[in-house]
Coordinates of C-alpha atoms in Angstrom, one line a residue:
L52 CA -21.3 206.0 2.4
A53 CA -20.4 202.4 1.4
E54 CA -21.9 200.6 4.6
V55 CA -22.9 202.3 7.6
G56 CA -19.8 202.9 9.8
E57 CA -17.7 203.4 6.6
F58 CA -16.8 206.6 4.5
D59 CA -15.3 206.3 1.3
L60 CA -12.7 208.8 0.4
P61 CA -10.5 208.8 -2.6
H62 CA -8.4 206.0 -2.9
E63 CA -9.4 204.6 0.8
T64 CA -12.2 203.9 3.2
L65 CA -12.4 204.9 6.7
S66 CA -14.4 202.6 9.1
G67 CA -14.9 202.4 12.4
T68 CA -12.6 200.4 13.2
S69 CA -9.8 202.3 11.8
L70 CA -11.2 205.4 13.3
R71 CA -10.9 203.9 16.8
A72 CA -7.4 203.0 15.8
A73 CA -6.8 206.3 14.9
T74 CA -7.7 208.1 17.6
G75 CA -6.4 205.4 20.1
D76 CA -3.1 205.0 18.9
E77 CA -0.3 204.6 21.5
Q78 CA 1.8 207.4 20.1
L79 CA -1.3 209.8 20.5
I80 CA -1.8 208.2 24.1
E81 CA 1.7 209.4 25.1
T82 CA 1.6 212.8 24.1
I83 CA -1.8 213.7 25.4
S84 CA -0.7 211.9 29.0
A85 CA 2.6 213.7 28.5
A86 CA 0.4 217.1 27.7
F87 CA -1.4 216.0 31.5
G88 CA 1.5 215.2 33.3
E89 CA 0.1 211.6 34.0
P90 CA -1.7 208.7 32.3
A91 CA -4.7 210.2 30.0
R92 CA -7.7 208.1 28.3
G93 CA -10.0 209.6 25.7
H94 CA -13.9 209.5 25.7
D95 CA -15.4 206.8 24.2
Y96 CA -17.7 209.1 22.2
I97 CA -15.9 210.5 18.6
Y98 CA -17.2 213.0 17.2
L99 CA -16.8 212.5 13.4
R100 CA -17.0 215.9 11.3
V101 CA -17.7 215.4 7.8
A102 CA -17.7 219.1 6.2
I103 CA -19.4 219.3 2.9
P104 CA -19.5 222.5 0.8
G105 CA -21.2 225.3 2.2
R106 CA -20.9 224.1 6.0
G107 CA -18.7 225.3 8.7
T108 CA -18.9 225.0 12.6
A109 CA -19.8 227.7 14.6
T110 CA -17.6 229.5 16.7
H111 CA -17.8 228.2 20.0
C112 CA -15.9 226.6 23.3
D113 CA -16.2 223.3 24.4
Y114 CA -16.4 223.8 28.1
P115 CA -20.3 223.7 28.4
I116 CA -20.6 220.4 26.6
F117 CA -17.8 218.6 28.3
T118 CA -16.9 219.4 31.8
R119 CA -19.8 218.1 33.9
A120 CA -17.4 215.4 35.7
T121 CA -14.0 217.3 35.4
E122 CA -12.9 220.9 34.5
N123 CA -9.7 218.9 33.6
V124 CA -10.3 217.6 29.4
L125 CA -8.2 218.9 26.5
T126 CA -9.9 218.2 23.0
C127 CA -7.8 216.8 20.5
W128 CA -8.7 217.4 16.8
L129 CA -7.4 214.8 14.5
C130 CA -7.6 215.9 10.6
L131 CA -8.2 212.6 8.7
S132 CA -7.8 214.1 5.4
D133 CA -5.4 216.7 3.5
L134 CA -7.4 219.9 4.0
A135 CA -6.9 222.9 2.0
F136 CA -7.9 226.5 3.6
E137 CA -11.0 226.6 1.0
Q138 CA -12.3 223.3 2.7
G139 CA -13.3 225.2 5.9
A140 CA -10.1 225.0 8.1
L141 CA -10.0 224.8 11.7
Y142 CA -9.7 228.4 13.5
A143 CA -8.9 229.2 16.7
V144 CA -9.1 232.9 18.5
E145 CA -5.6 233.6 19.7
N146 CA -5.2 233.8 23.5
S147 CA -9.1 233.4 24.1
H148 CA -8.6 231.0 26.7
R149 CA -7.0 233.6 28.9
W150 CA -9.9 235.8 28.8
E151 CA -10.2 236.1 32.1
E152 CA -14.1 238.0 31.9
Y153 CA -14.8 235.2 29.1
V154 CA -13.3 232.3 31.3
A155 CA -15.5 233.3 34.2
D156 CA -18.6 233.8 32.3
M157 CA -18.0 230.1 31.0
R158 CA -17.2 228.5 34.4
G159 CA -20.1 226.3 35.8
F160 CA -22.1 226.4 32.1
D161 CA -23.4 223.4 31.4
L162 CA -25.3 223.7 27.7
E163 CA -27.6 220.3 28.4
R164 CA -28.8 221.7 32.3
A165 CA -29.5 225.2 30.8
Q166 CA -32.5 223.8 28.5
G167 CA -31.9 226.6 25.7
A168 CA -32.0 229.3 28.0
R169 CA -28.4 229.6 26.8
Q170 CA -26.3 228.7 23.8
A171 CA -22.9 227.8 23.2
T172 CA -22.1 229.2 20.0
L173 CA -20.6 232.8 20.8
S174 CA -20.9 234.2 17.4
N175 CA -22.3 234.0 13.8
N176 CA -19.8 236.3 12.2
I177 CA -16.3 235.0 13.8
I178 CA -14.6 238.2 11.9
Q179 CA -16.7 240.9 13.4
F180 CA -16.3 239.0 16.7
A181 CA -12.2 238.7 16.7
E182 CA -11.9 242.5 15.6
A183 CA -14.2 243.2 18.4
Q184 CA -11.7 241.7 20.9
D185 CA -8.8 243.1 18.9
A186 CA -7.9 239.3 18.4
R187 CA -6.3 237.7 15.6
L188 CA -7.8 234.5 14.1
L189 CA -5.3 231.6 13.8
T190 CA -5.2 228.4 11.3
A191 CA -3.1 226.5 9.1
R192 CA -3.0 223.9 6.4
F193 CA -3.6 220.4 7.5
N194 CA -2.7 217.3 6.6
A195 CA -4.2 213.7 7.2
G196 CA -2.7 212.7 10.6
N197 CA -2.0 216.4 11.9
I198 CA -3.4 217.2 15.7
L199 CA -4.4 220.4 17.5
L200 CA -4.8 219.7 21.1
F201 CA -6.3 222.5 23.3
G202 CA -8.6 223.2 26.3
M203 CA -12.0 223.7 27.4
Y204 CA -12.2 227.3 27.1
L205 CA -10.3 227.9 23.7
I206 CA -12.6 229.6 21.2
H207 CA -12.7 227.7 18.0
G208 CA -14.6 226.9 15.0
A209 CA -14.2 226.0 11.0
F210 CA -14.8 228.4 8.2
D211 CA -17.4 227.1 5.8
H212 CA -16.4 224.8 3.0
R213 CA -16.4 226.9 0.3
A214 CA -14.7 224.5 -2.6
P215 CA -17.5 222.8 -3.6
E216 CA -15.0 220.9 -6.6
M217 CA -13.1 219.4 -4.0
P218 CA -14.1 216.4 -1.5
V219 CA -15.4 216.6 1.4
K220 CA -13.2 217.6 4.7
L221 CA -13.1 214.6 6.8
S222 CA -11.8 215.0 11.0
C223 CA -12.9 214.2 14.6
D224 CA -12.0 215.1 17.7
V225 CA -12.2 213.4 21.0
R226 CA -11.9 214.4 24.2
W227 CA -9.4 213.5 26.9
Q228 CA -8.7 213.4 30.6
P229 CA -6.5 212.2 33.4
L230 CA -7.4 208.1 34.2
A231 CA -7.6 209.3 37.8
E232 CA -10.6 212.3 37.0
P233 CA -14.0 211.1 37.3
F234 CA -15.5 210.4 33.6
D235 CA -18.8 211.6 32.4
P236 CA -21.0 208.8 31.7
R237 CA -22.5 210.8 28.7
Y238 CA -19.2 210.0 26.7
M239 CA -18.5 206.5 27.9
A240 CA -19.7 203.1 26.9
P241 CA -21.5 201.7 29.6

């Protein structure tokens, strides 16, 4: 880290200002607004994900964390650096957002209000989890600037970064919702 809020990558520095510019890009706003069919706004809280060798992101869905004020929320995952599979690629469990029993079980679950009585992590072994559901894991090679837009019920995570000789993987995710919907103050600046 060069300074607080700056990240050194090969040949570039990512600052808080450039991160806000990337996540608030006009074309991105138009794309997400079109997905909703009405004007949309991103939450102010941005999850910057710096994947170092040996780490991944556990299998989960975003519903228990971001739907307190409205269920009409989408996640926009934005790749900030070119990403090889070995660096911990993002994955999604195919059609998991359509599993009625799973969706019914998630509906109304608020992770913070559960106070540890229930966890958001769905599995520590994504391969076994997907096989048990007879589902495929979907992933791809991602390049800087690629986005993945998905709803709150999609089961996803990131494989472990298994390339210690490669630089860190850098991405972020932002939740978006229609402007007309109530916003959760936990994720909005005062």
